[in-house]
Amino acid sequence: MKSLLRWESVLFVLLVLVAVVGSAATGGSFLTGRGAFNVGSDLAVVALIAMPLTLVVVAAEIDLSVASVLGLSSALIGMLWNAGWPLEAILPVVIVVGAVCGAINGFLVTKLGLPSLAVTIGSLALYRGLAFVVLGDQAVADFPDSYTQFGTTPVPGTWIPYPIVLFAVLAVVFGLLLHATTFGRAVFAIGANEEAARFSGIRVKRVKFILFVLTGAVAALAGIVYTLRYASARADNGTGLELDVVTAVLLGGVSIFGGRGSIVGVILAALVLGGLTDALILDDVANEVVKLVTGILLLASVFAPAVTKRLRGATP
């Protein structure tokens, strides 16, 4: 716990540095109301998905299909809207479909005993392919303004995007779930030692299955937010976003081997990642460089704990 607190302090310092340097590099526009709105809007989708994925990784599993579930959800919104469905009926159906996608992953991992890395790489391709089957390469963009304003306008009287409010609610829910409930303690126990957790009476398969279902449902919710944010339903929405989500989780101090992590750390990491990305974009840095920076952060977040552990072991 002490090491986590120290890492969260480092992330807070990084966040301040990103804010200062970003503001200086963009002529002060980075921290203006509109700049803050853009940062919040851009990081909301990544931060939303990172919440349930944090629990999955703490349990020593992984789900790389989240961005494809987002794309499938967006494609499904477009298909059903073209079919004449009202959005009031479409949105809950989309979340249920996302939960089903997560349940398929969970079934393959918990019931058939397949490794989650292999399963979700396969479902990453499967769900993205289904998205193109559902909607093809067309874009649907004639949604009512009353819905698209959710992703394009701030809360009245502030520069806070509505998706950030949604993220804040989910952050509290998943924070309490992980750190203040018996279920959360079971997740940590499974990640630390699955066999010991099973012998202590924890229903390991059931817990993991629930985590995959939650991740699928929230990824579908993120697909709704993404679609409304850009007022466009496309099968390729969110392509490559899993890299940003995994980076936010691991940079937040969650161990890739399970058993360690915190929601607060992941929130700070998402803010750092979102702020840095937006500052680079505002400074007209090429998208390829932005992805390069994200990749470096991901590698650093994986190697740093291992290096630190070796240095501690070598200290007399």
Short mmCIF file of N, CA, C and O in Angstrom, two decimals, residues 49 63-76 94-95 97-102 105 123-124 127-128 131 212 215-224 237-238 242:
data_model
loop_
_atom_site.label_atom_id
_atom_site.label_comp_id
_atom_site.label_asym_id
_atom_site.label_seq_id
_atom_site.Cartn_x
_atom_site.Cartn_y
_atom_site.Cartn_z
N ILE A 49 -13.57 3.04 -19.61
CA ILE A 49 -13.23 1.63 -19.81
C ILE A 49 -12.17 1.17 -18.82
O ILE A 49 -12.14 0.01 -18.40
N ASP A 63 -8.28 -7.94 -20.76
CA ASP A 63 -9.31 -7.91 -21.79
C ASP A 63 -8.90 -6.90 -22.84
O ASP A 63 -8.98 -5.68 -22.62
N LEU A 64 -8.44 -7.40 -23.98
CA LEU A 64 -7.99 -6.53 -25.07
C LEU A 64 -9.09 -6.28 -26.10
O LEU A 64 -8.85 -5.61 -27.10
N SER A 65 -10.29 -6.79 -25.84
CA SER A 65 -11.37 -6.64 -26.81
C SER A 65 -12.22 -5.39 -26.57
O SER A 65 -13.20 -5.17 -27.27
N VAL A 66 -11.86 -4.58 -25.56
CA VAL A 66 -12.74 -3.48 -25.15
C VAL A 66 -13.00 -2.47 -26.27
O VAL A 66 -14.13 -1.99 -26.43
N ALA A 67 -11.97 -2.13 -27.04
CA ALA A 67 -12.17 -1.17 -28.12
C ALA A 67 -13.05 -1.74 -29.23
O ALA A 67 -13.82 -1.02 -29.86
N SER A 68 -12.95 -3.05 -29.45
CA SER A 68 -13.80 -3.68 -30.46
C SER A 68 -15.25 -3.75 -30.01
O SER A 68 -16.18 -3.62 -30.81
N VAL A 69 -15.47 -3.96 -28.70
CA VAL A 69 -16.83 -3.91 -28.16
C VAL A 69 -17.39 -2.50 -28.33
O VAL A 69 -18.57 -2.32 -28.67
N LEU A 70 -16.55 -1.49 -28.11
CA LEU A 70 -16.96 -0.11 -28.34
C LEU A 70 -17.39 0.08 -29.80
O LEU A 70 -18.44 0.67 -30.08
N GLY A 71 -16.58 -0.41 -30.74
CA GLY A 71 -16.90 -0.28 -32.16
C GLY A 71 -18.17 -1.03 -32.53
O GLY A 71 -19.00 -0.52 -33.30
N LEU A 72 -18.35 -2.23 -31.98
CA LEU A 72 -19.56 -3.00 -32.24
C LEU A 72 -20.78 -2.28 -31.69
O LEU A 72 -21.84 -2.24 -32.34
N SER A 73 -20.65 -1.67 -30.53
CA SER A 73 -21.75 -0.92 -29.93
C SER A 73 -22.13 0.27 -30.80
O SER A 73 -23.32 0.54 -31.04
N SER A 74 -21.13 0.98 -31.30
CA SER A 74 -21.39 2.12 -32.17
C SER A 74 -22.08 1.68 -33.46
O SER A 74 -23.03 2.32 -33.92
N ALA A 75 -21.59 0.59 -34.04
CA ALA A 75 -22.19 0.07 -35.27
C ALA A 75 -23.64 -0.36 -35.03
O ALA A 75 -24.52 -0.12 -35.87
N LEU A 76 -23.89 -0.96 -33.88
CA LEU A 76 -25.25 -1.40 -33.55
C LEU A 76 -26.19 -0.20 -33.38
O LEU A 76 -27.35 -0.25 -33.81
N VAL A 94 -27.88 -1.88 -26.49
CA VAL A 94 -26.44 -1.84 -26.77
C VAL A 94 -25.64 -2.25 -25.53
O VAL A 94 -24.67 -3.02 -25.63
N ILE A 95 -26.03 -1.77 -24.36
CA ILE A 95 -25.32 -2.13 -23.13
C ILE A 95 -25.46 -3.62 -22.85
O ILE A 95 -24.50 -4.28 -22.42
N VAL A 97 -25.87 -5.97 -25.11
CA VAL A 97 -25.02 -6.66 -26.08
C VAL A 97 -23.56 -6.61 -25.61
O VAL A 97 -22.82 -7.59 -25.72
N GLY A 98 -23.13 -5.46 -25.08
CA GLY A 98 -21.77 -5.36 -24.55
C GLY A 98 -21.54 -6.33 -23.42
O GLY A 98 -20.48 -6.97 -23.34
N ALA A 99 -22.54 -6.46 -22.53
CA ALA A 99 -22.43 -7.42 -21.42
C ALA A 99 -22.34 -8.85 -21.95
O ALA A 99 -21.59 -9.67 -21.40
N VAL A 100 -23.07 -9.14 -23.01
CA VAL A 100 -23.02 -10.48 -23.62
C VAL A 100 -21.62 -10.74 -24.21
O VAL A 100 -21.07 -11.84 -24.06
N CYS A 101 -21.05 -9.72 -24.85
CA CYS A 101 -19.69 -9.87 -25.37
C CYS A 101 -18.71 -10.19 -24.23
O CYS A 101 -17.84 -11.06 -24.36
N GLY A 102 -18.86 -9.47 -23.11
CA GLY A 102 -18.02 -9.75 -21.95
C GLY A 102 -18.26 -11.13 -21.40
O GLY A 102 -17.33 -11.82 -20.96
N ASN A 105 -16.39 -13.72 -23.40
CA ASN A 105 -14.99 -13.76 -22.96
C ASN A 105 -14.86 -14.48 -21.62
O ASN A 105 -13.98 -15.32 -21.44
N SER A 123 -11.27 -12.31 -29.66
CA SER A 123 -12.54 -11.59 -29.66
C SER A 123 -12.37 -10.15 -30.11
O SER A 123 -13.32 -9.53 -30.62
N LEU A 124 -11.16 -9.60 -29.95
CA LEU A 124 -10.87 -8.28 -30.51
C LEU A 124 -11.16 -8.28 -32.02
O LEU A 124 -11.83 -7.39 -32.54
N TYR A 127 -15.19 -9.24 -32.64
CA TYR A 127 -16.18 -8.17 -32.41
C TYR A 127 -16.01 -7.03 -33.41
O TYR A 127 -16.99 -6.42 -33.83
N ARG A 128 -14.76 -6.76 -33.80
CA ARG A 128 -14.56 -5.71 -34.81
C ARG A 128 -15.12 -6.17 -36.16
O ARG A 128 -15.73 -5.39 -36.89
N ALA A 131 -18.79 -5.80 -36.14
CA ALA A 131 -19.18 -4.40 -36.30
C ALA A 131 -19.31 -4.05 -37.78
O ALA A 131 -20.27 -3.37 -38.19
N PHE A 212 -15.54 -9.79 -16.32
CA PHE A 212 -15.58 -9.69 -17.78
C PHE A 212 -16.92 -9.12 -18.26
O PHE A 212 -16.96 -8.33 -19.21
N THR A 215 -16.88 -5.40 -17.64
CA THR A 215 -16.00 -4.73 -18.60
C THR A 215 -16.69 -4.59 -19.96
O THR A 215 -16.61 -3.52 -20.60
N GLY A 216 -17.38 -5.63 -20.41
CA GLY A 216 -18.10 -5.56 -21.68
C GLY A 216 -19.21 -4.53 -21.64
O GLY A 216 -19.40 -3.75 -22.59
N ALA A 217 -19.95 -4.48 -20.53
CA ALA A 217 -21.06 -3.53 -20.41
C ALA A 217 -20.56 -2.10 -20.42
O ALA A 217 -21.13 -1.21 -21.08
N VAL A 218 -19.48 -1.83 -19.68
CA VAL A 218 -18.95 -0.47 -19.63
C VAL A 218 -18.29 -0.08 -20.96
O VAL A 218 -18.36 1.08 -21.38
N ALA A 219 -17.67 -1.03 -21.66
CA ALA A 219 -17.13 -0.75 -22.98
C ALA A 219 -18.24 -0.36 -23.94
O ALA A 219 -18.07 0.54 -24.79
N ALA A 220 -19.40 -1.01 -23.82
CA ALA A 220 -20.56 -0.64 -24.65
C ALA A 220 -21.06 0.75 -24.27
O ALA A 220 -21.42 1.56 -25.15
N LEU A 221 -21.07 1.06 -22.98
CA LEU A 221 -21.44 2.40 -22.53
C LEU A 221 -20.48 3.44 -23.10
O LEU A 221 -20.90 4.52 -23.55
N ALA A 222 -19.19 3.11 -23.12
CA ALA A 222 -18.20 4.00 -23.71
C ALA A 222 -18.45 4.16 -25.22
O ALA A 222 -18.21 5.23 -25.78
N GLY A 223 -18.95 3.10 -25.86
CA GLY A 223 -19.30 3.19 -27.28
C GLY A 223 -20.43 4.18 -27.52
O GLY A 223 -20.43 4.93 -28.50
N ILE A 224 -21.38 4.22 -26.60
CA ILE A 224 -22.47 5.20 -26.69
C ILE A 224 -21.92 6.61 -26.54
O ILE A 224 -22.25 7.51 -27.33
N ASN A 237 -15.04 2.92 -35.14
CA ASN A 237 -14.89 3.80 -34.00
C ASN A 237 -14.08 3.12 -32.89
O ASN A 237 -14.31 1.95 -32.57
N GLY A 238 -13.15 3.85 -32.31
CA GLY A 238 -12.36 3.32 -31.20
C GLY A 238 -11.23 2.39 -31.60
O GLY A 238 -10.60 1.78 -30.72
N GLU A 242 -7.64 0.33 -27.29
CA GLU A 242 -7.23 -0.58 -26.20
C GLU A 242 -5.82 -0.28 -25.71
O GLU A 242 -5.50 -0.48 -24.53
#
